[in-house]
Structures are given as C-alpha cells and as structure tokens.
CSV table of C-alpha atoms in Angstrom, one decimal:
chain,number,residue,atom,x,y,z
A,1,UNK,CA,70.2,80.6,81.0
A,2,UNK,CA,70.4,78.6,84.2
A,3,UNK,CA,67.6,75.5,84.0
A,4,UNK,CA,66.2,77.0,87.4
A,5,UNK,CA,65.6,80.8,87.0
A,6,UNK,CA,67.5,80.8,90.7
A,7,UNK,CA,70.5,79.1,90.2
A,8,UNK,CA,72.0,82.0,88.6
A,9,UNK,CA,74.7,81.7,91.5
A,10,UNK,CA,75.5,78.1,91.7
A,11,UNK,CA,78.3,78.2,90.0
A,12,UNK,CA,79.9,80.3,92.4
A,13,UNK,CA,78.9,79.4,95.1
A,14,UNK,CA,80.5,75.8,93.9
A,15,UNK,CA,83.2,77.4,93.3
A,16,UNK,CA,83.9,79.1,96.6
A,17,UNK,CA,83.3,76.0,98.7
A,18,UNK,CA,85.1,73.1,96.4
A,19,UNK,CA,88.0,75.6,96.9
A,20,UNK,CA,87.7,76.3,101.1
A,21,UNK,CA,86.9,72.1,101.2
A,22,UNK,CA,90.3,71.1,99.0
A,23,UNK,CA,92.2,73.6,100.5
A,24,UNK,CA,90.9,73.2,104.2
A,25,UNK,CA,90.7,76.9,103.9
A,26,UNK,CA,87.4,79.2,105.8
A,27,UNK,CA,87.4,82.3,103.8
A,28,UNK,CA,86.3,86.0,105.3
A,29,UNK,CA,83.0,87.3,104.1
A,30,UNK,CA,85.1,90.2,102.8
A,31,UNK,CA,87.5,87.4,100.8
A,32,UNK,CA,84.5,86.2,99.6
A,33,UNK,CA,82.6,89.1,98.3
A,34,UNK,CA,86.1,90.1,96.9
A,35,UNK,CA,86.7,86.7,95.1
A,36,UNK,CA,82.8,86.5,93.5
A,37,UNK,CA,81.5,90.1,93.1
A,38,UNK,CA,80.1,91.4,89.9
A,39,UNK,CA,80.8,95.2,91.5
A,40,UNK,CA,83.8,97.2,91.3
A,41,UNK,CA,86.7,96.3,93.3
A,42,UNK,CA,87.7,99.4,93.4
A,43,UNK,CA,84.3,101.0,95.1
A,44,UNK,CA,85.0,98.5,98.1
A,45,UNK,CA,88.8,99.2,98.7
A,46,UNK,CA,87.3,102.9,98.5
A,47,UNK,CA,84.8,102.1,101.3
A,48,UNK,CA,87.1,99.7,103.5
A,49,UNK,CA,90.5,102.1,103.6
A,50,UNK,CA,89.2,105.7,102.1
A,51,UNK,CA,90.3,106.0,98.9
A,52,UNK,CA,93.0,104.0,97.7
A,53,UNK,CA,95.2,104.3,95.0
A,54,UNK,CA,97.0,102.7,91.4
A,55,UNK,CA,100.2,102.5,90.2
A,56,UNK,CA,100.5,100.8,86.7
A,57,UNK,CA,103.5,99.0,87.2
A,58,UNK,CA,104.4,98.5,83.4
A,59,UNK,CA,101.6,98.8,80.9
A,60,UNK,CA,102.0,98.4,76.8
A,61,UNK,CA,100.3,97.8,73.4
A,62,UNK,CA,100.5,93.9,71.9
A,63,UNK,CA,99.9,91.6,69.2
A,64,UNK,CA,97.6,88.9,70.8
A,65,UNK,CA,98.7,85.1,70.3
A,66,UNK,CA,96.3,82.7,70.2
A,67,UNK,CA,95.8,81.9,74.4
A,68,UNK,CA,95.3,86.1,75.4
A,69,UNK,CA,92.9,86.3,72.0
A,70,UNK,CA,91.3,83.6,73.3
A,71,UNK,CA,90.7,85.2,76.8
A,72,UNK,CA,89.0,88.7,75.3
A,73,UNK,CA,87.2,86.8,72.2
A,74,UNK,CA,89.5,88.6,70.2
A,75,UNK,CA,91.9,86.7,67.4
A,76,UNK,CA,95.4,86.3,67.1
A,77,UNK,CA,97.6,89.2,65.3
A,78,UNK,CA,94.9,91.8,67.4
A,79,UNK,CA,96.4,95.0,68.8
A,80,UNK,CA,95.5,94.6,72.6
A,81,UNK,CA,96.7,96.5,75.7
A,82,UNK,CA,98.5,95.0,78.7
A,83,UNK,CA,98.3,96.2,82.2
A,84,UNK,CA,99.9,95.3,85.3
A,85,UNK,CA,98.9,97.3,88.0
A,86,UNK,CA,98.9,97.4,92.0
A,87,UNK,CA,95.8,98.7,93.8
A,88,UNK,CA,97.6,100.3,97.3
A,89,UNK,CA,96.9,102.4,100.6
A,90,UNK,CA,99.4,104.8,101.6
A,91,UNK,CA,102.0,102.5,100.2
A,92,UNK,CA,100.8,99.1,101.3
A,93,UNK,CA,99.6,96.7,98.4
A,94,UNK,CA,96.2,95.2,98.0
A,95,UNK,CA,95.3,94.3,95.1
A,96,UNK,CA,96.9,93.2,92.4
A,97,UNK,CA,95.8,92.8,88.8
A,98,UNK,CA,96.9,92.5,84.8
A,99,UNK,CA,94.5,92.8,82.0
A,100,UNK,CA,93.9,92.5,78.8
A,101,UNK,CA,92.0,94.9,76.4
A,102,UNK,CA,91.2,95.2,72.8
A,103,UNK,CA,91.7,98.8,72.2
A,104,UNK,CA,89.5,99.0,69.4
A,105,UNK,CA,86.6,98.4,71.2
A,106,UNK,CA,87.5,101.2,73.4
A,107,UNK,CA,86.0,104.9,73.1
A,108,UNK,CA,89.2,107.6,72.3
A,109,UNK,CA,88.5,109.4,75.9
A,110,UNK,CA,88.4,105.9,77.4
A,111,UNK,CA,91.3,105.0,75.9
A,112,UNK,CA,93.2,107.9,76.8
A,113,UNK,CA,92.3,107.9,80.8
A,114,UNK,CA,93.3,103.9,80.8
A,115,UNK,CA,96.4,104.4,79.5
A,116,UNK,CA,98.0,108.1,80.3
A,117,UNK,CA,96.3,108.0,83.8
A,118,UNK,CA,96.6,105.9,87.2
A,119,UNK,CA,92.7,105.2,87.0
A,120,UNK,CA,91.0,102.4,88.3
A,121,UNK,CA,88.7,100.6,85.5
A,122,UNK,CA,86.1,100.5,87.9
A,123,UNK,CA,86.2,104.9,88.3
A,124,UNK,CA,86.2,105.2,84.6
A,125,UNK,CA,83.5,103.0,83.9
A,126,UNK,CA,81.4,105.0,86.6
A,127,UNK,CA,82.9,108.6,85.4
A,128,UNK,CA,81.6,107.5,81.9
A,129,UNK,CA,78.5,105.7,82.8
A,130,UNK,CA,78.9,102.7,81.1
A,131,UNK,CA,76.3,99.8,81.4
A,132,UNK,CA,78.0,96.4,81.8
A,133,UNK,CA,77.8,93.3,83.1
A,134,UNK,CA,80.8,91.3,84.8
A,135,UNK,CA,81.6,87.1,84.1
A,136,UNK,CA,83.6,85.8,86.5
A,137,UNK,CA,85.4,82.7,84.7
A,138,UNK,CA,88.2,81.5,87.4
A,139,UNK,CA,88.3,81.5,91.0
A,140,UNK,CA,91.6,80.0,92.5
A,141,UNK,CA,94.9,79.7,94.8
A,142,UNK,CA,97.9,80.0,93.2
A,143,UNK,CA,101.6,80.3,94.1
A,144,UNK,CA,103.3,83.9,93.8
A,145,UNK,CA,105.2,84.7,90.8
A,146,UNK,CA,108.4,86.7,92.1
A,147,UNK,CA,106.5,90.2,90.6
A,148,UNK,CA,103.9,89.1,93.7
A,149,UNK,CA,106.6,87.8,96.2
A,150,UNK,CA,108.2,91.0,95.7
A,151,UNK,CA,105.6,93.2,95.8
A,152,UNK,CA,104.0,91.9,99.0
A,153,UNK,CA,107.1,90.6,100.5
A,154,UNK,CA,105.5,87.1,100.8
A,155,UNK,CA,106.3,83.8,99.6
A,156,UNK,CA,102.5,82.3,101.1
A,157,UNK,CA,99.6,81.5,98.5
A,158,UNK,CA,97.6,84.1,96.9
A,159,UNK,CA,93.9,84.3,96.1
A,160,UNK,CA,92.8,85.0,92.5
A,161,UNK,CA,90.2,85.0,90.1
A,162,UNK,CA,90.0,86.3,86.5
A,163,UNK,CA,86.6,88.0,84.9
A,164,UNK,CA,85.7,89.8,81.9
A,165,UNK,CA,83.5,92.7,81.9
A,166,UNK,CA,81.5,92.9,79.4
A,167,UNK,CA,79.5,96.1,77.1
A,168,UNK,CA,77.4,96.0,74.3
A,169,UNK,CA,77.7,92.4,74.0
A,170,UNK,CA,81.4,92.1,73.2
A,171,UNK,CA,84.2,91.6,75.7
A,172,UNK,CA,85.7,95.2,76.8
A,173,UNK,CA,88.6,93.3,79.0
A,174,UNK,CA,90.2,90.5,80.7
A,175,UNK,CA,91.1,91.0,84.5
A,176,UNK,CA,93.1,88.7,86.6
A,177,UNK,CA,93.1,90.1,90.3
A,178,UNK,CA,95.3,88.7,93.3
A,179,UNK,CA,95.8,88.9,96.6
A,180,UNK,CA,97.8,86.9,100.0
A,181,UNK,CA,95.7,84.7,101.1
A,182,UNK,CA,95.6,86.2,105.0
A,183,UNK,CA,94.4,89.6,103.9
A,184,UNK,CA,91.0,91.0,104.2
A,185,UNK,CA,90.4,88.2,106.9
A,186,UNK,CA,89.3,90.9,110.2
A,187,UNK,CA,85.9,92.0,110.0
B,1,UNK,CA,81.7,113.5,85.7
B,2,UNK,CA,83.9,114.5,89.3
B,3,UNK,CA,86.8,117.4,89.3
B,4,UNK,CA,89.4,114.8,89.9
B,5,UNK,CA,88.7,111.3,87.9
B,6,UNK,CA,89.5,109.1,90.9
B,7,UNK,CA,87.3,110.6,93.3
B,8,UNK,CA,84.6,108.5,92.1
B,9,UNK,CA,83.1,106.8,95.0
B,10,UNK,CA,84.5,110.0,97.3
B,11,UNK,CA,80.8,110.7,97.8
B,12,UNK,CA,80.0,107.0,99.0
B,13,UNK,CA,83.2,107.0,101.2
B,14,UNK,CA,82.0,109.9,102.7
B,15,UNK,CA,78.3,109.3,103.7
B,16,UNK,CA,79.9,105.8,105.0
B,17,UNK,CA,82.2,108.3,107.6
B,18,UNK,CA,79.4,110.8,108.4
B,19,UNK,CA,77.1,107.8,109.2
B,20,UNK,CA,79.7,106.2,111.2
B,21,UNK,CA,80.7,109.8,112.9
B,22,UNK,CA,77.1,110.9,113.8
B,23,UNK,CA,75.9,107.5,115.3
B,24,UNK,CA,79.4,106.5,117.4
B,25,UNK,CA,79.5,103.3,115.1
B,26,UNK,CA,81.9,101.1,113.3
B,27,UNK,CA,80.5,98.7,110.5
B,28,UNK,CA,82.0,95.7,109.9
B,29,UNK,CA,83.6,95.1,106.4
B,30,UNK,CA,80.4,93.4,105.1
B,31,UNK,CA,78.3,96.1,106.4
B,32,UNK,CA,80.0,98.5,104.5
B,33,UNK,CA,80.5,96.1,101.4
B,34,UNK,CA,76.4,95.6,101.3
B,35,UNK,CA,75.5,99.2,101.8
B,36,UNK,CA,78.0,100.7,98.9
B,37,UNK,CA,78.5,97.8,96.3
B,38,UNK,CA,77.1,98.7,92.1
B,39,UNK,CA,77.2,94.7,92.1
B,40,UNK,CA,74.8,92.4,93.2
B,41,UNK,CA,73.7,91.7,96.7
B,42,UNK,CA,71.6,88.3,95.9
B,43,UNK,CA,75.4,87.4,94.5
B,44,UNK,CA,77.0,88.7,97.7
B,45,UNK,CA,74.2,86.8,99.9
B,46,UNK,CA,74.3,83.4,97.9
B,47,UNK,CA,78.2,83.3,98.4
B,48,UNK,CA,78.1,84.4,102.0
B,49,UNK,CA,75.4,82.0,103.1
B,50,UNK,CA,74.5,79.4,100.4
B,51,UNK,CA,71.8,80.0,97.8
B,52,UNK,CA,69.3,81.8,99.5
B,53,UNK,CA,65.5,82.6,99.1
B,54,UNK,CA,63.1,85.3,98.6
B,55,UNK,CA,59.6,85.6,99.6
B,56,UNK,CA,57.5,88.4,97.7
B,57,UNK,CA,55.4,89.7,100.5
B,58,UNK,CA,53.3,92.4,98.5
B,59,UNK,CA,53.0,93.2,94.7
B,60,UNK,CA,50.8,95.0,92.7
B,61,UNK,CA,50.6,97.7,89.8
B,62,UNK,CA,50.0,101.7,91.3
B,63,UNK,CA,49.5,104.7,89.3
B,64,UNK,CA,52.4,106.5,90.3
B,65,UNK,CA,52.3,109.8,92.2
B,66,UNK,CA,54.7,113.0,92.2
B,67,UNK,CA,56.9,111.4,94.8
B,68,UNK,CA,57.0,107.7,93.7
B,69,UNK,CA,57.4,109.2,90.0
B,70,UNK,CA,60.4,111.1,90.6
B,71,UNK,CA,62.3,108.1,92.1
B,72,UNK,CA,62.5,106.5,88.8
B,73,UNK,CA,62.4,109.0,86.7
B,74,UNK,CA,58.8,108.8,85.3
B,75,UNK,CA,55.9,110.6,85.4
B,76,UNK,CA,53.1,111.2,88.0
B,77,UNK,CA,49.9,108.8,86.2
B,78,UNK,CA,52.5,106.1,85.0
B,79,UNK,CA,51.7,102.8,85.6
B,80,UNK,CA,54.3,101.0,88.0
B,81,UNK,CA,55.4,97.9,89.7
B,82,UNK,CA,55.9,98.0,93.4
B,83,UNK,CA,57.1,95.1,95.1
B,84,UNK,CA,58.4,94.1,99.0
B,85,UNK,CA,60.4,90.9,98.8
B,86,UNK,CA,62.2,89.4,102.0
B,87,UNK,CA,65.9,88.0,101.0
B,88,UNK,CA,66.2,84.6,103.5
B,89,UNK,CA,68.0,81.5,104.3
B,90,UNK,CA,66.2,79.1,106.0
B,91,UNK,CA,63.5,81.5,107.4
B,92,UNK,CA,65.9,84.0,108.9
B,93,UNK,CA,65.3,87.6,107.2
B,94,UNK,CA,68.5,88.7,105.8
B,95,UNK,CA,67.3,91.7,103.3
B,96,UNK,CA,64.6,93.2,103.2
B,97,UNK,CA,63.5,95.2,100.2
B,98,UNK,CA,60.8,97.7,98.6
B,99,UNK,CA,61.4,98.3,94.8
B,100,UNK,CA,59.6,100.6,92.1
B,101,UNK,CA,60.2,99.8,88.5
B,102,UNK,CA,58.1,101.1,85.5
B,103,UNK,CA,56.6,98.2,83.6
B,104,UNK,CA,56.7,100.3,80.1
B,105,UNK,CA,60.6,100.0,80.6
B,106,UNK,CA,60.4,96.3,81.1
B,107,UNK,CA,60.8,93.7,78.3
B,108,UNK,CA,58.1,91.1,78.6
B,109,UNK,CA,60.0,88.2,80.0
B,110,UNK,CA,61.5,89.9,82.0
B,111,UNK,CA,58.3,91.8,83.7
B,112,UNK,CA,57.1,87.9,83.7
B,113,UNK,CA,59.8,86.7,85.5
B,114,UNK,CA,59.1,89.5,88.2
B,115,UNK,CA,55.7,89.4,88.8
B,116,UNK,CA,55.1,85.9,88.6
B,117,UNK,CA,58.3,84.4,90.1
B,118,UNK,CA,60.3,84.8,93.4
B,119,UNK,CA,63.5,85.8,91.6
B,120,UNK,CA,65.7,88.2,93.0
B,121,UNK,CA,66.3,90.7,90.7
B,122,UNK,CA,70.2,90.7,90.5
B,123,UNK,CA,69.6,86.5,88.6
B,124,UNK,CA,67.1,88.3,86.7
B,125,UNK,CA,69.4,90.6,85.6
B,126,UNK,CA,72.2,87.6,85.2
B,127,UNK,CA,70.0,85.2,83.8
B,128,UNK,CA,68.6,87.8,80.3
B,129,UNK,CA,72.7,89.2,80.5
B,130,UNK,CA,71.1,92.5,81.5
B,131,UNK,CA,73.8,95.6,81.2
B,132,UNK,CA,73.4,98.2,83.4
B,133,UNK,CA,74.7,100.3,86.1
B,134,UNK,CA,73.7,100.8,89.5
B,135,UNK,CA,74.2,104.7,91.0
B,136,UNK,CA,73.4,104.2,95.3
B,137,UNK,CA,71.4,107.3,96.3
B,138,UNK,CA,71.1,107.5,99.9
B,139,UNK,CA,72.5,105.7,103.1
B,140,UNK,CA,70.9,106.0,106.3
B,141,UNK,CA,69.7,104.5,109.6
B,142,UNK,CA,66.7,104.3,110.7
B,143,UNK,CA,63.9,103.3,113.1
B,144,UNK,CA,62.4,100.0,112.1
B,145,UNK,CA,58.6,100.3,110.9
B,146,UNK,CA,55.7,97.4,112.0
B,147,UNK,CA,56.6,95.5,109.1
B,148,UNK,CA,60.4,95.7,109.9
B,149,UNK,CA,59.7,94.7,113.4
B,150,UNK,CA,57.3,91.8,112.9
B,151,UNK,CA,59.7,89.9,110.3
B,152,UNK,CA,63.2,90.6,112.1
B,153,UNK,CA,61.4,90.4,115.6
B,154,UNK,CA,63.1,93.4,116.6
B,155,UNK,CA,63.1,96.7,117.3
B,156,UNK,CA,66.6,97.6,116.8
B,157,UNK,CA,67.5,100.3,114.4
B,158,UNK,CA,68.3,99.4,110.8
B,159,UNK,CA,70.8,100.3,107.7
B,160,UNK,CA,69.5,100.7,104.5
B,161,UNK,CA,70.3,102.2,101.8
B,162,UNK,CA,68.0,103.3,98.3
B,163,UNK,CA,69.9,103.3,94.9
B,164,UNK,CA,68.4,103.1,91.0
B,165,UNK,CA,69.6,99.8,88.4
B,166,UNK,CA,70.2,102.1,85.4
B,167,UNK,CA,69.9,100.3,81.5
B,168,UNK,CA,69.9,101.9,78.6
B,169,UNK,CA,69.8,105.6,80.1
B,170,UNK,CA,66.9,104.8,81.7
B,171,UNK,CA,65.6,103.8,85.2
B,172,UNK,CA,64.6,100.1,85.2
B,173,UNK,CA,64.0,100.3,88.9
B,174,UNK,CA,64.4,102.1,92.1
B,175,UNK,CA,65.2,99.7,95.0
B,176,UNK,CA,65.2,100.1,98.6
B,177,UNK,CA,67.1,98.1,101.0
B,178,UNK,CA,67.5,97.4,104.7
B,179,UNK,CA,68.7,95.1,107.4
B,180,UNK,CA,68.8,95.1,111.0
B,181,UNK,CA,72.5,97.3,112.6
B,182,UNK,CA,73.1,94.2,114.4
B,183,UNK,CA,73.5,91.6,111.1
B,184,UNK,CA,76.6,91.0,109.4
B,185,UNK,CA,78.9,92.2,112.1
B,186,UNK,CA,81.1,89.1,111.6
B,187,UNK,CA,83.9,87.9,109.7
C-alpha cells in the first residue's frame, strides 16, 4: 500500500507526464484514459464508435519460457494461450492487443468463448460477472513492428501499455494494447 | 447473460444515443468515457488533471428505508453509510457524488478509511486490492439542486449517472455521480 492512503495514482500519473515531457508529446484526454484505465477497453470503443468489433488475428496454445512466465506469474514449461487480436470499426483498426493467459486458471465456458469466439475479454468478463482488479505495469511509445505497420498502414510511433488483470488473487492474463499515436486525439 | 455475447455494453451504448437524441447533444469523448466506464473515475480524474482532492461534505450512519434499501440490495432497518464527497483540483468542483454503502458489508479498515479519511473510494479500492465489478444503472440529465448550484455556481443542467461497485456477490456501495453539461467538453 501507497505510504499516503492518496497516492494510489502517482504512479501513473508519473508515468503519463515523464512520457508527454521526454517525448514533447500533449496527449488527448481520451489517449489518456485509454493509456491508464483500470476499465474495459472495450466498454469505451463501445461508447465512442457503437459497437466495435474483434478479429483474432492468429491465436494458439504454448509452452511458456522463462520471460512470458514471468509476465503472468506463471513458470516456465506452463501451457499458456497466445492472442493477437485487432479491436476495429467497420473495418478500420483501433486497437490492437496480444495476451497471454494460463489456461488453467481459466473456467471451461471461459475458456471456450476466449478461444472459439471473436470476444472481447472485457464482454466476457462482464457476461460472466467476474470481480477483478486491473495492474497496469508499462506505459510507453514504441516503434511499429511490420504486423502494426501493416495493419494500420503507418510507419509513425504507436502508444502502448501492458496490464494484468487480476481474479482471485492470481494473474488471469497479460495484455499488451497499441495504438498510432495521432488517434483518439479529437474530442 | 445477453442473447448475443458481444452485445455487452449495447445497453450503455444505447442510453448514451437516446440521451444524446432526446436533448439535441453531442458529448465529447470524455463525457462519454466518465459517464459509462466499470473503471475508476478518481483514476481517470488524477490522470486528466493531476492528483486531485476530495472534500467529504456530509457523512453519517441512517437506518435505511424501502427506497434507499433497495439501491444496495439490503433491507429497510439496516444500518448504512451515506456520504456526499466533492472530487476537486484546486478548489474547482469536478465530481460531485452521493454514495450508500452498508457498513455490515465493510471490512473494518476499510469502513475506517471511509469514514475517517478523505479517500476517494476507487484508492480505497486500489490501496486493500479490492476485486469487484462495477454494473452503471442509470444515465440521465438533470436540473441542478441548491447544493449542485452553490458548489458549481451554476445553474446549468448536469450529467450524472448512478451505478453499484459489486464484491463478492454483494453490493459494497451504490454511488451517485454528477457534473455540470458544460465540463469536460475538451480534448
């Protein structure tokens, strides 16, 4: 726990401005909430563009190696899923994301709808009701990989920031999401 | 759960339209962020403005009555917490708030921390690594009450929205919020 009960935050809020400062970068209030929210991404593409949609862009089971263990407090020689997927509107890409997940830590129905179904983890964790929390661990800028410079048809920088969401005190995945750095800068 | 698993938040997406549609408006991307999001708004506020404060204006202990009960799920003749709290920065309002929460639910330290403390309750929730999930109720304009006016020094009309943090199965509290229709209208 934070030494002041109200610095809960500060970390963030670090975060964000030692970023905009050794970038020379002002980021939207909507890049912002994006880049720091413990709420589902999902729910606020939903609310910004009507509902928006998923494509799993390649998706399968793995042994973890020591780094992705590391990143879902799992251990090496783990089955764990990988997931690649592009959050879009009509077409146009958003967000993107890949994650990692140890499926045993993962109810059978859960399971199923993450990896037969184009479903956002932030709908199935509301369809199911699940109480979590959300950690965000990274928040940076980063060149595109050609996967992203393809995608988006870009070559500029891309926002990103990776989390873990968290239930019944163990790690239920690993999220890294991305976006170019001019969207979601109009009000 | 919904007919369709990703139609999840089609019910927020939809009040946002109706509201929009009946009152000739057009909320900005924060507006729309802050009246939908499961996550927190203390988060959303420290990021967007720097850490900010929170003044308790009134709290005390009320045996609850049919209505009051049935907004957290308890009964009429429970004991409960109500509390009004102004979110600020600086002295300017940002959110105002009325909340509900029945103490029985409430571990000690953390009933501590709320009654004795200005904490908002999303670093509360942080701080003890609280999981939970948040289910928004209703979204809605309305006309600003004495209170309202006084603090804002308005008379404008306001958004607000009422929604229940959810741990356990159980309602840990029922939460009003509100802000003037003219605040966070930019980028």
């Amino acid at each position: 726990m934070p030494m002041n009960k109200n610095e809960a935050n500060k970390r963030l809020i670090e975060k964000i401005n030692v970023l905009e400062r050794d970038n020379d970068k002002n980021f939207s209030n909507t890049q912002k909430i994006l880049l720091t929210t413990d709420g589902s991404i999902t729910a606020i593409l939903d609310v910004l563009y009507g509902k928006i949609d998923l494509s799993t862009l390649e998706q399968h089971t793995e042994i973890a190696n020591e780094e992705n263990a590391k990143l879902i407090d799992s251990e090496a020689g783990d089955e764990i899923n990988f997931r690649e997927i592009i959050m879009h509107k009509d077409g146009k890409p958003l967000i993107y994301a890949v994650s990692y997940i140890p499926l045993d830590r993962l109810t059978e129905e859960i399971k199923c709808d993450l990896i037969s179904a184009d479903i956002p983890i932030g709908r199935i964790l509301k369809n199911y009701r699940i109480e979590s929390r959300r950690e965000i661990k990274n928040i940076f800028i980063e060149k595109p990989n050609e996967t992203l410079k393809e995608l988006y048809g870009t070559d500029e920088e891309f926002l990103s920031r990776d989390y873990v969401i968290i239930h019944k005190g163990e790690i239920l995945m690993w999220i890294k999401e991305s976006f170019p750095i001019s969207y979601f800068t109009e009000i």
